[in-house]
Short mmCIF file of C-alpha atoms in Angstrom, two decimals:
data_model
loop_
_atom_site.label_atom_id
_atom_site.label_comp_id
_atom_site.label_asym_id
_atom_site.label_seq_id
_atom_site.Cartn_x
_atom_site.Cartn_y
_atom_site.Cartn_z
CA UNK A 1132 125.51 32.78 164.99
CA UNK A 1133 129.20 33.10 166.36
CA UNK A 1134 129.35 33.19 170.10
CA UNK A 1135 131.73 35.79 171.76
CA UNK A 1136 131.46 34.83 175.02
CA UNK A 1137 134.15 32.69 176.75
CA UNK A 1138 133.83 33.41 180.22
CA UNK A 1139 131.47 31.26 181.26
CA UNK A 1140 128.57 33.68 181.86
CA UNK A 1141 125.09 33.65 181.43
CA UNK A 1142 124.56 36.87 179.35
CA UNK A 1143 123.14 35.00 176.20
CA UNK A 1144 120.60 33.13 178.21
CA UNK A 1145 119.82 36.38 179.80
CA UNK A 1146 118.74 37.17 176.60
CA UNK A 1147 114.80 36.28 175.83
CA UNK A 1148 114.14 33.64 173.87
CA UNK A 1149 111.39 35.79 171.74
CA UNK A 1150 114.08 38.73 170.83
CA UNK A 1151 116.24 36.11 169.61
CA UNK A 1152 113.77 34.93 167.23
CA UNK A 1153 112.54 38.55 166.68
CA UNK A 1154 116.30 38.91 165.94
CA UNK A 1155 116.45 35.31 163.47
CA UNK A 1156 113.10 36.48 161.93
CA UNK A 1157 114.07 40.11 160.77
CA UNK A 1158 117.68 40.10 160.26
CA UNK A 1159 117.78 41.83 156.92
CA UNK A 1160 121.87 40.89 156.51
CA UNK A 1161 124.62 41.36 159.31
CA UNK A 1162 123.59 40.84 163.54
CA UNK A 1163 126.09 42.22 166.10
CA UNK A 1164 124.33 41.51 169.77
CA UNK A 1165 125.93 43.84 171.69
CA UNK A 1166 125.96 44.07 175.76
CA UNK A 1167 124.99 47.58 177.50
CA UNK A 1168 128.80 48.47 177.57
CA UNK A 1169 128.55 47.55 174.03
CA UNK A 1170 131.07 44.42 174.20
CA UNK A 1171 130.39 41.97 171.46
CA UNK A 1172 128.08 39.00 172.50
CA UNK A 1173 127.16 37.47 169.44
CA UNK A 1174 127.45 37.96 166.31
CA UNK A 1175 126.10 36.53 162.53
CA UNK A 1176 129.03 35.30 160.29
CA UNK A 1177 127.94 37.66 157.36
CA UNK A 1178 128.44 40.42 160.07
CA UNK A 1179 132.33 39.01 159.97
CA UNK A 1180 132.08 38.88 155.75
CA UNK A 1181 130.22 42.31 155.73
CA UNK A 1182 133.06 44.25 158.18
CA UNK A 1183 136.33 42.13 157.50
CA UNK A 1184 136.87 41.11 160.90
CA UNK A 1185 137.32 37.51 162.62
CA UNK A 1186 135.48 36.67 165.88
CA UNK A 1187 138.89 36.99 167.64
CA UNK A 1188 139.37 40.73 167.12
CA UNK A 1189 135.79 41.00 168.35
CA UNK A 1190 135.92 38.85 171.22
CA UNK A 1191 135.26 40.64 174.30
CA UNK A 1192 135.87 43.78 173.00
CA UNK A 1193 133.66 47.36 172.63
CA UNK A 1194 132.63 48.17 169.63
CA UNK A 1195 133.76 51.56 169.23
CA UNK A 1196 137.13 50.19 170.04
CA UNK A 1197 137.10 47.72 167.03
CA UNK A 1198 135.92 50.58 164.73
CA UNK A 1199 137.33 53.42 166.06
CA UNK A 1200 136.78 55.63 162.90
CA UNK A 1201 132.95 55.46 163.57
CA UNK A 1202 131.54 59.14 163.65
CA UNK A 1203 129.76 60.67 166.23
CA UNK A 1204 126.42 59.90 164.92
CA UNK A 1205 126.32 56.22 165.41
CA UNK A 1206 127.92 56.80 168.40
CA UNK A 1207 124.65 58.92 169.16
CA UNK A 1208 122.26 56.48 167.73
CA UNK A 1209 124.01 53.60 170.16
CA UNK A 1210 123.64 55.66 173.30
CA UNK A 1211 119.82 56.61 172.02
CA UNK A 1212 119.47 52.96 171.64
CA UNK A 1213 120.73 52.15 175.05
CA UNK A 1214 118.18 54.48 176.67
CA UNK A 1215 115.53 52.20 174.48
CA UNK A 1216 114.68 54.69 171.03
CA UNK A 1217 115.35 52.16 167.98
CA UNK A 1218 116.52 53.60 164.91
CA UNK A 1219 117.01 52.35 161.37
CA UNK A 1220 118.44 54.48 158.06
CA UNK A 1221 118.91 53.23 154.27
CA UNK A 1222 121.66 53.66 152.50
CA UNK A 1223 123.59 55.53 154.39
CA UNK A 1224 127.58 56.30 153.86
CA UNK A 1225 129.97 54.60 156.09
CA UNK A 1226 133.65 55.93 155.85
CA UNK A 1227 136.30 53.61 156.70
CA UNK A 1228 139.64 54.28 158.24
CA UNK A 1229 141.27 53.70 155.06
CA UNK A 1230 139.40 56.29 153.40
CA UNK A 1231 136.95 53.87 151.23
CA UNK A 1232 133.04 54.47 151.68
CA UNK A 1233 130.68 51.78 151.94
CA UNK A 1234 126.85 52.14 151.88
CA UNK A 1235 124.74 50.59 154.90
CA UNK A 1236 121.16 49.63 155.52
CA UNK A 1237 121.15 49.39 159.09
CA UNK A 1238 118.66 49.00 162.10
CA UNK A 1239 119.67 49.63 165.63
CA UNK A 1240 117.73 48.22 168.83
CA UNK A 1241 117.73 47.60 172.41
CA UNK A 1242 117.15 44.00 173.72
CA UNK A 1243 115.99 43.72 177.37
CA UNK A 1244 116.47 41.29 180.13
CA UNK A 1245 114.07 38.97 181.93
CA UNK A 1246 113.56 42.14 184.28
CA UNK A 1247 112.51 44.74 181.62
CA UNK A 1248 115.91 46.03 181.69
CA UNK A 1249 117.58 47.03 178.76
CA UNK A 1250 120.85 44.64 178.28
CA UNK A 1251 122.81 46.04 175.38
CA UNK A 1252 121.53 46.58 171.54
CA UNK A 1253 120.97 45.02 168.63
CA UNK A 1254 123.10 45.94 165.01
CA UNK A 1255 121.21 44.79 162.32
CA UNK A 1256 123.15 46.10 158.89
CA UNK A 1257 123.37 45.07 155.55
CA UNK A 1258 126.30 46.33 153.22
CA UNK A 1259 124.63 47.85 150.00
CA UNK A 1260 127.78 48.94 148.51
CA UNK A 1261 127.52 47.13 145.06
CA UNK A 1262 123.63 47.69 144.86
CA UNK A 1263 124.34 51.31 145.11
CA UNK A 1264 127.13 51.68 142.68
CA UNK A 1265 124.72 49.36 140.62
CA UNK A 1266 122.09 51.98 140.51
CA UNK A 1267 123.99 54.66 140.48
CA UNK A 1268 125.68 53.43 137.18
CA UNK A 1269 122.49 52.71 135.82
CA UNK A 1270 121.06 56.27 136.56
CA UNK A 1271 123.99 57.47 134.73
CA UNK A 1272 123.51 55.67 131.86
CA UNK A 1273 119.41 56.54 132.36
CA UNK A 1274 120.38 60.16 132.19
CA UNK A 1275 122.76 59.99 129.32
CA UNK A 1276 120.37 57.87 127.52
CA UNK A 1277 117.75 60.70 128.03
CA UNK A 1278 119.99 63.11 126.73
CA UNK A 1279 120.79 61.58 123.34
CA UNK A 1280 116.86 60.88 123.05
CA UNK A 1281 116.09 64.42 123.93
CA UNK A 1282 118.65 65.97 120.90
CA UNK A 1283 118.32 63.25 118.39
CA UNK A 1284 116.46 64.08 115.70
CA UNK A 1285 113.85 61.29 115.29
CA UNK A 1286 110.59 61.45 116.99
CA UNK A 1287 110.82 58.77 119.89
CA UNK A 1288 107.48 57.61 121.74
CA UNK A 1289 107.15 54.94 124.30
CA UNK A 1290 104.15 52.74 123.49
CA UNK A 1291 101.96 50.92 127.07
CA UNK A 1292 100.46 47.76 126.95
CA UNK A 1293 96.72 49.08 126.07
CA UNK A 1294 98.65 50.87 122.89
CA UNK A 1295 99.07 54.41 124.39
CA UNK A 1296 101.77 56.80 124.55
CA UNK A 1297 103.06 56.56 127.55
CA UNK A 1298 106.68 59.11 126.82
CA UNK A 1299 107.94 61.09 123.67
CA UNK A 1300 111.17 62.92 123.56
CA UNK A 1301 111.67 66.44 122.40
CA UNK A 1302 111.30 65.56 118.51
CA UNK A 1303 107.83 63.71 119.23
CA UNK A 1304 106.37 66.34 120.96
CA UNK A 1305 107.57 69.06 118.02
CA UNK A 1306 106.48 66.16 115.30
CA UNK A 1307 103.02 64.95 116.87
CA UNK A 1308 102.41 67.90 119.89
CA UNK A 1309 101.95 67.25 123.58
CA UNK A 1310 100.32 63.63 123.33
CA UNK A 1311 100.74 61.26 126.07
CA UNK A 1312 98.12 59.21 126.74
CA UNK A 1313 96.71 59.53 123.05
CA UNK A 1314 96.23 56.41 121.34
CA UNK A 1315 99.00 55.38 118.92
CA UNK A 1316 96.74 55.03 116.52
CA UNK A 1317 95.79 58.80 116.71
CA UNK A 1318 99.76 59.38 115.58
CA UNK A 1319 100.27 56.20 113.27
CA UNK A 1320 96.90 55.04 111.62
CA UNK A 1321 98.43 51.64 110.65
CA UNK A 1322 100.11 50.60 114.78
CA UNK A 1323 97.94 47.71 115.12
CA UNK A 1324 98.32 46.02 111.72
CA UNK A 1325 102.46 47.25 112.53
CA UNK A 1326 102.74 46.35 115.55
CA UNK A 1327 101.05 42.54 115.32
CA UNK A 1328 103.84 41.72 112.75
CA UNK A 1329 106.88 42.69 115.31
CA UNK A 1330 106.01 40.43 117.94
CA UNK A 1331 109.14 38.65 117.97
CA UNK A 1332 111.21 41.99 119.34
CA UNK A 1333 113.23 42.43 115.98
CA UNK A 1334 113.25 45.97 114.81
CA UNK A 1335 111.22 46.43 112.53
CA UNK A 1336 111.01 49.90 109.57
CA UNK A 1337 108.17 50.74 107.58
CA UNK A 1338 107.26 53.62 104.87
CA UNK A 1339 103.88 54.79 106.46
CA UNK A 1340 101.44 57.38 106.68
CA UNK A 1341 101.42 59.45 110.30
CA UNK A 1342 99.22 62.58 111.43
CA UNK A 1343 101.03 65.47 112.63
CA UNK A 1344 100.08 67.70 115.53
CA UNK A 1345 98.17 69.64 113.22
CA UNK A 1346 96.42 66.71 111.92
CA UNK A 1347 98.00 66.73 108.71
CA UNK A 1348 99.08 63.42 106.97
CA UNK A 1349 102.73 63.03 106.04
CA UNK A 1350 105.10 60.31 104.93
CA UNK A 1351 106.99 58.78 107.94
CA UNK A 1352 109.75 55.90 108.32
CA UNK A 1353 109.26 54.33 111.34
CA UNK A 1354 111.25 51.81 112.99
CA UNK A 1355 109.55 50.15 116.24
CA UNK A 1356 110.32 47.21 118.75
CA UNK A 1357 108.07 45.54 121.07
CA UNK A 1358 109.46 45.14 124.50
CA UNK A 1359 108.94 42.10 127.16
CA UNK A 1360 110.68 43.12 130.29
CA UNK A 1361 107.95 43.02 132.75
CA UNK A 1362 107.82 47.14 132.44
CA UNK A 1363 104.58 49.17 131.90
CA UNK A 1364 106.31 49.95 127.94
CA UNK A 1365 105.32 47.94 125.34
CA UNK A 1366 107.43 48.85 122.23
CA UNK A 1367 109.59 51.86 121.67
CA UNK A 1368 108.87 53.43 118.33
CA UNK A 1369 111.14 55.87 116.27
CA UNK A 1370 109.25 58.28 113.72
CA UNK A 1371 111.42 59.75 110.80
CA UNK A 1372 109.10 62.66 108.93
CA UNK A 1373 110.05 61.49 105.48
CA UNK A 1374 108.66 64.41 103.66
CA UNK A 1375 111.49 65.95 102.91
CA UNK A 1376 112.99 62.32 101.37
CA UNK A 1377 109.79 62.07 99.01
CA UNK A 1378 110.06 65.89 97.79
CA UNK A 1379 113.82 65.19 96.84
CA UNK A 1380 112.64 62.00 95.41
CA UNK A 1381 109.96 63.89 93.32
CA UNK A 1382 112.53 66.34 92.44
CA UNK A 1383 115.10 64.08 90.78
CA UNK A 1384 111.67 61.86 89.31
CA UNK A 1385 110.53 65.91 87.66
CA UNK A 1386 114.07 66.15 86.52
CA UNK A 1387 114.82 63.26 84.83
CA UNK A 1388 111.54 64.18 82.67
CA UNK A 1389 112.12 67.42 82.16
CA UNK A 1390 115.63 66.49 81.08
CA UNK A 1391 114.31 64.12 78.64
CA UNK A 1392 111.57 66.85 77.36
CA UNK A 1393 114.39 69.22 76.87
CA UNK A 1394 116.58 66.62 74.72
CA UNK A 1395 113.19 66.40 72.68
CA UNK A 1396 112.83 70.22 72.62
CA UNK A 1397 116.27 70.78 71.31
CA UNK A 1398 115.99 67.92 68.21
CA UNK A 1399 112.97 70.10 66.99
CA UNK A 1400 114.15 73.36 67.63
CA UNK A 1401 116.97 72.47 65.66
CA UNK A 1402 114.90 71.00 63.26
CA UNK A 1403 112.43 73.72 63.16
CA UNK A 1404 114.74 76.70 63.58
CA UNK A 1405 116.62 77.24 59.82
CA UNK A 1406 112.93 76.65 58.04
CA UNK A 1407 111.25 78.66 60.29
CA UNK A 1408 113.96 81.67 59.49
CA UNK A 1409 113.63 81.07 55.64
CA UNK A 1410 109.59 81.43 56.01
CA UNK A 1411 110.29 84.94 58.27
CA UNK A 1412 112.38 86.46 55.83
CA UNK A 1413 110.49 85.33 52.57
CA UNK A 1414 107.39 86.85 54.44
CA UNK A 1415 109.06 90.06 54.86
CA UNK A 1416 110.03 89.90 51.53
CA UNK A 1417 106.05 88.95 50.08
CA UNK A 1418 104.96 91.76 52.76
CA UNK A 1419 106.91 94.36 51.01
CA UNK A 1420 106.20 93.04 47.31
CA UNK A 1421 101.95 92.61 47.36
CA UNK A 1422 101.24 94.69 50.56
CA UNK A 1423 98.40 97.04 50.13
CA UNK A 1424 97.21 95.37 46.93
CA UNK A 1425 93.82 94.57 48.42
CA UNK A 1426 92.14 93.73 51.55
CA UNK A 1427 91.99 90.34 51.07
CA UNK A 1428 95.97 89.69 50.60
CA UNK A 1429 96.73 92.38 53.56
CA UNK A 1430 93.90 89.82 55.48
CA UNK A 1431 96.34 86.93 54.72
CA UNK A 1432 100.00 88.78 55.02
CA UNK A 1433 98.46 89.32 58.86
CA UNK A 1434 97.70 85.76 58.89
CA UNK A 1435 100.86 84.52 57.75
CA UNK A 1436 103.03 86.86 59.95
CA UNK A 1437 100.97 85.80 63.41
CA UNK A 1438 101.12 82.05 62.43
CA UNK A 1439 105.58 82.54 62.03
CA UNK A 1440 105.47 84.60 65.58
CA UNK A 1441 103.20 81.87 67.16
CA UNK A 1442 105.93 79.24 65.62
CA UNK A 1443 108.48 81.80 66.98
CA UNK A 1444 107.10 82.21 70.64
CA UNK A 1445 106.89 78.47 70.35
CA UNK A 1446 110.69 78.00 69.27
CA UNK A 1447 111.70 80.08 71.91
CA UNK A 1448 110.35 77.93 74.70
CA UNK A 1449 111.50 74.70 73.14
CA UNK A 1450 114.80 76.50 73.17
CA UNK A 1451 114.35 77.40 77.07
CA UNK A 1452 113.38 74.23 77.94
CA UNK A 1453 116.10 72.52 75.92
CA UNK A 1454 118.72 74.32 78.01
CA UNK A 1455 120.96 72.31 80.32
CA UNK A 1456 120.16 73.02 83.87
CA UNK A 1457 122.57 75.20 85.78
CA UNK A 1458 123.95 74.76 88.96
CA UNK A 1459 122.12 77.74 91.03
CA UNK A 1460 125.02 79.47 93.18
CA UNK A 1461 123.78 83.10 94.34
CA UNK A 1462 121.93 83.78 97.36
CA UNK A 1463 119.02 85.53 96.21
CA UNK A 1464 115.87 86.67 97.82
CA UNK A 1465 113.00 85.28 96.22
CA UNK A 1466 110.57 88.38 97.73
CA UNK A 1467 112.68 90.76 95.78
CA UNK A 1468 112.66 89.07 92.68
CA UNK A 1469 108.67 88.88 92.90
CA UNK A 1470 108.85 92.40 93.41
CA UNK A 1471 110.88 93.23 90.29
CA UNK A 1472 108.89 91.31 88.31
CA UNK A 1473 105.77 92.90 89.90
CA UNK A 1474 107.31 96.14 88.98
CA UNK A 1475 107.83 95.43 85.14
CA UNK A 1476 104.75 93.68 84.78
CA UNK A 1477 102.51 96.44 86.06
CA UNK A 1478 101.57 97.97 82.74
CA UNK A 1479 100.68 94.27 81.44
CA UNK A 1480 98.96 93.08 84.32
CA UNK A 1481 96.39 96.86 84.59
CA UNK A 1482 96.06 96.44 80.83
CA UNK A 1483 94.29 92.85 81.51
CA UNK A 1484 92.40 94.42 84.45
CA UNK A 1485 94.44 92.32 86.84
CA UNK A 1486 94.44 93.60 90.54
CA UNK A 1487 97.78 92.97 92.52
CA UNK A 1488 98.35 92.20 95.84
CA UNK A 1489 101.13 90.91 98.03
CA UNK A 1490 102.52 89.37 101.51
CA UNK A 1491 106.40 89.29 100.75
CA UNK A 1492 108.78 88.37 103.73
CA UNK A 1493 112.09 87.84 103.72
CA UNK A 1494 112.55 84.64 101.85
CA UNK A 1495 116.34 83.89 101.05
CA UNK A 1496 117.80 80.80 98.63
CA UNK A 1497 120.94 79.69 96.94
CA UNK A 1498 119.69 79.98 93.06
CA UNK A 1499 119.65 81.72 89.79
CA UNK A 1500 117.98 85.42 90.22
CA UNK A 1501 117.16 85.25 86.60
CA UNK A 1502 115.73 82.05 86.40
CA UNK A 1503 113.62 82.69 89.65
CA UNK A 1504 112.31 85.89 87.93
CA UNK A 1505 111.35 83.47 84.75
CA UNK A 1506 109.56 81.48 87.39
CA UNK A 1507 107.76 84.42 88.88
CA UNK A 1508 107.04 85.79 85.13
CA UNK A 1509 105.79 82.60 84.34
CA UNK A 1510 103.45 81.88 86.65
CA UNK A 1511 101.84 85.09 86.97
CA UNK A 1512 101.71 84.99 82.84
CA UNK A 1513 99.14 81.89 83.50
CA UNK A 1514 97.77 83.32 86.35
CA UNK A 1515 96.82 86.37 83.97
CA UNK A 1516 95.54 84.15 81.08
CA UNK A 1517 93.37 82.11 83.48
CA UNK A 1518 91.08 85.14 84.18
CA UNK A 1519 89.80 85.90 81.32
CA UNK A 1520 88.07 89.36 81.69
CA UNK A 1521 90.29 90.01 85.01
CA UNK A 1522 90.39 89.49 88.45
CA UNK A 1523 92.68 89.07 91.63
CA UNK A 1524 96.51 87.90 91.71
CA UNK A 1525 98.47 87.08 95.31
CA UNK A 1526 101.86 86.26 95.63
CA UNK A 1527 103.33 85.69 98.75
CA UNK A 1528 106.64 84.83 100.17
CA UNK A 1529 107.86 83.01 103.72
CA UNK A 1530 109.77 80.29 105.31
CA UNK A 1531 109.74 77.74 107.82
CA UNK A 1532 113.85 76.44 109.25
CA UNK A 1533 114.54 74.79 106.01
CA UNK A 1534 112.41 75.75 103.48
CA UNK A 1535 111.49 79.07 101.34
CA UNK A 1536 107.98 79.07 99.60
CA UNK A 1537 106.75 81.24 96.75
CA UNK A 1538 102.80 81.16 96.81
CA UNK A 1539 100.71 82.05 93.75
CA UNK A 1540 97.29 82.46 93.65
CA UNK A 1541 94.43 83.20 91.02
CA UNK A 1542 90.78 83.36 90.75
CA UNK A 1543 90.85 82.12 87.31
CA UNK A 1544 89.01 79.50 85.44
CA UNK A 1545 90.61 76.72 87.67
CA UNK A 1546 92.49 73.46 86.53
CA UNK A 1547 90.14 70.31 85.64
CA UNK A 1548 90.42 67.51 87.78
CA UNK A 1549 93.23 65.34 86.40
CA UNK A 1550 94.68 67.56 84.60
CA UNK A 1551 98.31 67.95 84.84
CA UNK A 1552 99.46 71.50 83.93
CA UNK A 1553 102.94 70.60 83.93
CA UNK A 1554 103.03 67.79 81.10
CA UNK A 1555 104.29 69.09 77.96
CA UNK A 1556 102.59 71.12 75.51
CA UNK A 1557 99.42 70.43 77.88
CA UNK A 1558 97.21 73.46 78.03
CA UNK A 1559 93.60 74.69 78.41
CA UNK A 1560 94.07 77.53 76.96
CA UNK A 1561 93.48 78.40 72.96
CA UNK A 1562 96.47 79.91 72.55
CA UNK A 1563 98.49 77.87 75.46
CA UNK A 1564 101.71 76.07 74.05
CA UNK A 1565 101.64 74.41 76.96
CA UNK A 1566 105.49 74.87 77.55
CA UNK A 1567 105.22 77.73 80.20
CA UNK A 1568 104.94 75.36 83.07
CA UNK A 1569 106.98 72.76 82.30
CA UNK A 1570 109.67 75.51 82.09
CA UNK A 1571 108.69 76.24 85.27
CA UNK A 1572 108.81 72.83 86.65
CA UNK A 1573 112.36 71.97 85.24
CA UNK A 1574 113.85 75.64 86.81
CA UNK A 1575 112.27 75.12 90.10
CA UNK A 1576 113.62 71.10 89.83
CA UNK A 1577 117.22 72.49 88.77
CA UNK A 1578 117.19 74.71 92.43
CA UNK A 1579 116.30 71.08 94.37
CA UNK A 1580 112.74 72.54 94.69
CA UNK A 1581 109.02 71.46 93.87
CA UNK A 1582 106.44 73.13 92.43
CA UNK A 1583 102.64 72.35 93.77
CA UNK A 1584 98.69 73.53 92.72
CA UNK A 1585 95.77 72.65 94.42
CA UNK A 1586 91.85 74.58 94.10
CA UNK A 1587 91.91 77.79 95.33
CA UNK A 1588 89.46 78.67 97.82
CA UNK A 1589 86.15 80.31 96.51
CA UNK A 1590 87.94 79.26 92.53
CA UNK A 1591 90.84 79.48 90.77
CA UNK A 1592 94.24 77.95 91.56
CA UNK A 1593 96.89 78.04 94.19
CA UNK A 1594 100.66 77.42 93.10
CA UNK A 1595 103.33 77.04 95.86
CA UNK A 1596 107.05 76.31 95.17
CA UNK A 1597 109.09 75.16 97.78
CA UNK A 1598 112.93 75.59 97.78
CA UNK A 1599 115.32 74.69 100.35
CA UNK A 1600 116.16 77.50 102.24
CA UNK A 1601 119.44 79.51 102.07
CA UNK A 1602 121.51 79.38 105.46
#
C-alpha cells in the first residue's frame, strides 16, 4: 500500500491491526483508506492504475475534491458509511468528468478506532470496464447468433452429455415438434453409431433416416459436431429434411426412363403405323366384299376388325408416350381439371356401376391443363378396370406450402406385391396394354412431380401425385 500521510501522525496505527488484514484479505481490486473527513490515508497502487491519479494529487486531500464529478449517490453512500451502514453494488456506471463511463464493482465500509469509534471508510472498487464491454459484445453476438438460428432453415438441436436434446431452434421444433429432453435417438435412430465416429470435433454430414414429429420416417442430411468446452452441450447437430432432394432425384431417375421408353415407342410406332393402315383399309375393303356371306366369316370380319382397333388403341399410346415432354407453363388448378374430367366421364363411369365421390380444394400448379386431365382420365380409367363388377372411386385434391397432391383411390382388385404398375406394357389386366401408367408417370415426371400407390385401406389401391405447388 501507498502511504498518504506525511505529517507525522499516528492515524494509520490508529487503525486496528485486524481491519487491516480484513482489508489485505478481501480487497477484491482497488483500496482507498479514507479518514472521517474523508482525506486520503492510504491507498493500494492499483487504486492509482484503476483512477489515473498519482499519490501526490491524493496526498492529503478529500476525496470529493479529487473527483469532483462524483454524483450525489456516492456522496450518500460515504456519509451512510460514516454513520457505520456498509454498502457494496456490481457493476455499476461511473461517469467521468470527461464524459467517458466506466463500470465499478465497489464495496464501501467504515473502519473504527481502538475506542469503537468510527475513523473514516474503507473504498474497496474494482474497474470492470473491459469485462463488461466483454460481455456485452458477447451477448450481442449471442443474440444475433440466435436470430440467424431461429430463421435459418435447417433444423438445429443442441445435443447434452447423456445424448438429450437439450435446445432446438424454430425449424427443429416445426421438423421434430416440441422435444427437449427426448433422446436423440428418438429424432435420429442412427446418433450413437454417428456420433462415436465425430469424436475428433470435425463436422461431420451424413444421408440418414430421422422420425418426424409425427413419427414418420424421412430422408435427412445431417451435419453434426461434438463440442468440448466444459459446457452442459455436447454436439450441435443440423437436420436438412431431404425429402424433397430424393423426390427430385426420383423424378429426373422416372424421366430418364420414360424418355428412353418413349424413343422405343416411337421406332415401333413408326414401324408399326404404315402396315397397320394397309391391314385397316384392306379390312374395310374384305368387310364390304364377303360381309353377310355366312355366320362364320361375319364371326371372323368381327375378329379381324377388334384385333386392328386393339393394335390401334395400342399405336396410339406408343405414340403418346413417344412424345417429347413439354415444358408445363399455365397455372392450372388441378381440382378443376378433376372436375371436368369427372363431368365427361359420368356416363362411362354409371355405365360400369362406378360410384363417385370427391374432396376437391383449391389445388393450384404451373402445368399443362390437358395433360393433367390425361392424368386424371388415366388413372380413373384403371381405377374403373380394377373393379370389375363396380364399386367406389375418390379423388381428392389439397396442398401443404410447397406441394399440390392429387389422391386416387379404388376398391379394386389391388396391385400384387412387387408389382410395378408403371413398367412398360406391365399389366394385370386381360386387356391392359400396360402403357396407361407409364403415360402417366412420364406426364406427372415432365411437371417435376411423382406419382405414388400404396394398399388401400379395407382393398384396392391408393394413387397420390405430388406436384410442386404454384406460387
Amino acid at each position: 500500500m501507498e502511504s498518504l500521510i506525511d505529517d507525522g501522525t499516528d492515524a494509520l496505527d490508529a487503525i486496528p491491526a485486524a481491519d487491516l488484514r480484513l482489508l489485505v484479505e478481501h480487497t477484491p481490486a482497488a483500496v482507498a483508506v479514507l479518514d472521517d473527513e474523508l482525506r486520503y490515508l492510504v491507498v493500494s497502487r492499483r487504486w492509482l492504475e484503476d483512477y489515473r491519479v498519482s499519490a501526490d494529487e491524493l496526498r492529503g486531500r478529500r476525496h470529493w475534491d479529487v473527483f469532483p464529478d462524483l454524483l450525489e449517490r456516492w456522496r450518500d453512500v460515504h456519509r451512510r458509511a460514516l454513520r457505520g451502514e456498509p454498502s457494496c453494488g456490481d457493476e455499476e456506471p461511473y461517469v467521468r468528468a470527461d464524459g467517458r463511463t466506466d463500470w465499478v464493482r465497489w464495496a464501501c465500509r467504515p473502519w473504527h478506532r481502538r475506542d469503537g469509534s468510527i475513523g473514516g471508510i474503507v473504498l474497496l472498487t474494482e474497474v470492470v470496464t473491459e469485462r463488461r464491454l466483454a460481455r456485452v459484445a458477447a451477448d450481442a453476438s449471442l443474440a444475433r447468433l440466435e436470430r440467424l438460428l431461429e430463421t435459418t432453415q435447417d433444423a438445429v438441436l443442441f445435443v447434452d452429455r447423456d445424448g438429450f436434446v437439450s435446445r432446438m431452434n424454430a425449424a427443429a421444433r416445426e421438423l421434430f415438434g416440441e422435444r427437449i429432453a427426448a433422446p436423440m435417438t428418438e429424432l435420429l435412430p442412427q446418433w450413437h453409431s454417428d456420433i462415436s465416429v465425430g469424436r475428433d470435433r470435425r463436422p461431420l454430414t451424413r444421408a440418414t433416416m430421422a422420425r418426424g414429429a409425427t413419427g414418420k420416417p424421412f430422408a435427412a442430411e445431417v451435419t453434426w459436431t461434438t463440442l468440448d468446452d466444459g459446457d452442459d452441450v455436447r454436439a450441435i447437430a443440423f437436420v436438412r429434411d431431404a425429402t424433397e432432394r430424393e423426390r427430385r432425384h426420383q423424378s429426373a431417375v422416372t424421366s430418364e426412363r420414360l424418355a428412353t421408353l418413349g424413343r422405343a415407342a416411337a421406332m415401333f410406332a413408326h414401324e408399326v403405323a404404315n402396315p397397320l393402315t394397309g391391314m385397316s383399309l384392306q379390312l374395310q375393303v374384305l368387310g364390304e366384299t364377303i360381309a353377310g356371306q355366312s355366320t362364320e366369316i361375319d364371326a371372323a370380319l368381327d375378329a379381324l376388325r377388334s384385333g386392328v382397333g386393339d393394335l390401334t388403341t395400342l399405336l396410339k399410346e406408343f405414340r403418346e408416350l413417344s412424345r417429347p415432354a413439354t415444358t408445363p407453363h399455365d397455372r392450372v388448378a388441378v381440382d378443376h381439371v378433376v372436375d371436368r374430367v369427372l363431368q365427361a366421364q359420368a356416363l362411362p363411369l354409371q355405365r360400369a356401376n362406378v360410384d363417385v365421390a370427391r374432396t376437391l380444394t383449391p389445388a393450384w400448379v404451373i402445368g399443362d391443363a390437358s395433360k393433367l386431365a390425361q392424368v386424371v382420365l388415366n388413372l380413373c380409367r384403371n381405377a374403373a378396370e380394377a373393379m370389375h363388377s363396380g364399386g367406389n372411386l375418390v379423388l381428392e385434391t389439397r396442398t401443404d406450402e410447397r406441394r399440390a397432391y392429387l389422391v386416387v383411390r379404388d376398391d379394386g382388385c389391388g396391385i400384387p406385391p412387387g408389382f410395378d404398375p408403371f413398367a412398360l406394357f406391365a399389366t394385370t389386366k386381360a386387356k391392359g396394354t400396360g402403357l396407361g401408367l407409364p403415360i402417366v408417370a412420364q406426364i406427372v415426371a415432365a411437371h417435376g412431380g411423382t406419382i405414388e400407390h400404396a394398399p388401400a385401406e379395407g382393398g384396392g389401391t391408393v394413387f397420390t401425385v405430388s406436384l410442386p405447388a404454384a406460387i
